[in-house]
PDB file of C-alpha atoms in Angstrom:
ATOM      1  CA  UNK L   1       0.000   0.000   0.000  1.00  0.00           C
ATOM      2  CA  UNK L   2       1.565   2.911  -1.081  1.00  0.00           C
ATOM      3  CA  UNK L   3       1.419   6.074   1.228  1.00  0.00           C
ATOM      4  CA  UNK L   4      -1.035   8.213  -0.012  1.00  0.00           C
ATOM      5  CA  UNK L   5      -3.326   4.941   0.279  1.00  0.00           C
ATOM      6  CA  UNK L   6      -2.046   5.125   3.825  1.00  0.00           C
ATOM      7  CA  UNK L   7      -3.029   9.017   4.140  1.00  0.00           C
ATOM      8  CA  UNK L   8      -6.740   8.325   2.206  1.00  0.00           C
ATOM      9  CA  UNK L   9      -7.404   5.711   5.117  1.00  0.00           C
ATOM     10  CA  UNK L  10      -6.202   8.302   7.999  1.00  0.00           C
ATOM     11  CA  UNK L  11      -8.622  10.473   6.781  1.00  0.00           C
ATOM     12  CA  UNK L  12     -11.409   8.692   6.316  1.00  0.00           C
ATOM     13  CA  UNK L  13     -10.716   7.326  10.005  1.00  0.00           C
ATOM     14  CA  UNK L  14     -10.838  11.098  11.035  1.00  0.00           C
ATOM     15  CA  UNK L  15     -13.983  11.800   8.906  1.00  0.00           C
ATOM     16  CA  UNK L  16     -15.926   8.595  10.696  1.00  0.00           C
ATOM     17  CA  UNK L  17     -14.777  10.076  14.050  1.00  0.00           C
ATOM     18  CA  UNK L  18     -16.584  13.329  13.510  1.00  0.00           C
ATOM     19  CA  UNK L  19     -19.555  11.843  12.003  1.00  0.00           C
ATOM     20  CA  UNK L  20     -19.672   9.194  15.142  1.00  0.00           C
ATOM     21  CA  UNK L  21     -19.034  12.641  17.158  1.00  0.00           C
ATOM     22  CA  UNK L  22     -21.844  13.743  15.712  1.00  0.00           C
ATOM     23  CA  UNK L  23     -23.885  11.082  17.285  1.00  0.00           C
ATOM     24  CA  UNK L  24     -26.843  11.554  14.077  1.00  0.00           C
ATOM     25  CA  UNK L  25     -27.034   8.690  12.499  1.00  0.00           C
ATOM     26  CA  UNK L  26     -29.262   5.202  13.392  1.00  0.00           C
ATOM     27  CA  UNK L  27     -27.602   2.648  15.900  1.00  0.00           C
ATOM     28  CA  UNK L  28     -27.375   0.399  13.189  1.00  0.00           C
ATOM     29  CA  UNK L  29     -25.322   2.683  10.723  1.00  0.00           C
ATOM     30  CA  UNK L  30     -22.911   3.815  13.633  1.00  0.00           C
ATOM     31  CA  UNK L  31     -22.389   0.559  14.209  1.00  0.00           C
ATOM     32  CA  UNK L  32     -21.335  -0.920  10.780  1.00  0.00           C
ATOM     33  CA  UNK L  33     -19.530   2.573  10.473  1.00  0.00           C
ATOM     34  CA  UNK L  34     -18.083   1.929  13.898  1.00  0.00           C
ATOM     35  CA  UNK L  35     -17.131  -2.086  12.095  1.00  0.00           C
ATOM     36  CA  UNK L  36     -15.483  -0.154   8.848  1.00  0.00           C
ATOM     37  CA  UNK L  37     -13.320   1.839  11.319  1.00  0.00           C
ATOM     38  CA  UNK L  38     -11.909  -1.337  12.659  1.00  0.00           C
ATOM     39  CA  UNK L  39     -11.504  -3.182   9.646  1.00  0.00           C
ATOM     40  CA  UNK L  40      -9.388   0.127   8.469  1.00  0.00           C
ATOM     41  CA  UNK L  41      -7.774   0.734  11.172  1.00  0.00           C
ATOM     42  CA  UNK L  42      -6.471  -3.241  11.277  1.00  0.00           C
ATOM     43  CA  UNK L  43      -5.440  -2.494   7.206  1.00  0.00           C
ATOM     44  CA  UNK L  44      -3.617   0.692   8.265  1.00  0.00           C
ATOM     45  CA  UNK L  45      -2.048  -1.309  10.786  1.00  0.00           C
ATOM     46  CA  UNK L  46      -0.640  -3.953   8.669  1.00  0.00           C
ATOM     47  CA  UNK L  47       0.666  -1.619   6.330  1.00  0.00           C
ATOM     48  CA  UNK L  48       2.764   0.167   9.319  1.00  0.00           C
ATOM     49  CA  UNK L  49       4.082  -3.287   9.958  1.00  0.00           C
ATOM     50  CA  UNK L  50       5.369  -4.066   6.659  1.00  0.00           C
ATOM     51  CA  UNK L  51       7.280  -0.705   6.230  1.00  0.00           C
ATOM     52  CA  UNK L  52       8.953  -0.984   9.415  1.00  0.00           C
ATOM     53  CA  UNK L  53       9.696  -4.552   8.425  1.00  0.00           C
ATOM     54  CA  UNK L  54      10.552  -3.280   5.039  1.00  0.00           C
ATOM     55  CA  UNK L  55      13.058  -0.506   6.417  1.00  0.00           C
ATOM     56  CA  UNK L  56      16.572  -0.862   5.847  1.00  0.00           C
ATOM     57  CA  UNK L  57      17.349  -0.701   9.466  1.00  0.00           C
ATOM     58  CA  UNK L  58      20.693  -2.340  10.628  1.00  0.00           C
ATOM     59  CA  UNK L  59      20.707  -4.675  12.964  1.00  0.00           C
ATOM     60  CA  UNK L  60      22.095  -3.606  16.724  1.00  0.00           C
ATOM     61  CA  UNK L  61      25.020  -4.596  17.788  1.00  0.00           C
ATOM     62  CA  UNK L  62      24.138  -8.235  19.849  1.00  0.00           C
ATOM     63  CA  UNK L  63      21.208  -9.315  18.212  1.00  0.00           C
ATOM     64  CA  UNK L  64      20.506 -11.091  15.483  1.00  0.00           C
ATOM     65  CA  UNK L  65      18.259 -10.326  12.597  1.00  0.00           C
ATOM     66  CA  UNK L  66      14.815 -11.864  12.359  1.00  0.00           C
ATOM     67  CA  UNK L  67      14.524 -15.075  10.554  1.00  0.00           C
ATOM     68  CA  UNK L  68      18.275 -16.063  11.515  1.00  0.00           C
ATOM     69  CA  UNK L  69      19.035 -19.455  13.998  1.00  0.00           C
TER      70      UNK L  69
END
C-alpha cells in the first residue's frame, strides 16, 4: 500500500470520528460505520508493519536479525 493509500485511510478514520461525534445517524449505521473503522484501522495497521519490516534498518550490535538461527 503505497502512502497516499495510507493518508486516504487516515482520513477517512478522522472523517468517521466526527460523524460518530456527531452522534446523528441510526444505531445500526454507527455501528457498521463503527465495524469499517476497525476493519481500516487493522489495514492501516498492517501496512505500518510491513514498512517498518521493510526498512533498511541495521541490525544492533548483539542481536541477530529476524529469521536467523
Amino acid at each position: 500500500m503505497p502512502q497516499d493509500s495510507l493518508e486516504r485511510l487516515i482520513e477517512r478514520l478522522e472523517h468517521a470520528a466526527v460523524t460518530l461525534r456527531a452522534n446523528e445517524l441510526p444505531t445500526d449505521r454507527a455501528a457498521a460505520l463503527v465495524d469499517e473503522c476497525a476493519r481500516m484501522a487493522a489495514e492501516a495497521g498492517s501496512e505500518l508493519d510491513r514498512q517498518v519490516r521493510a526498512a533498511d534498518v541495521p541490525v544492533a550490535p548483539g542481536q541477530m536479525a529476524l529469521g536467523n538461527s
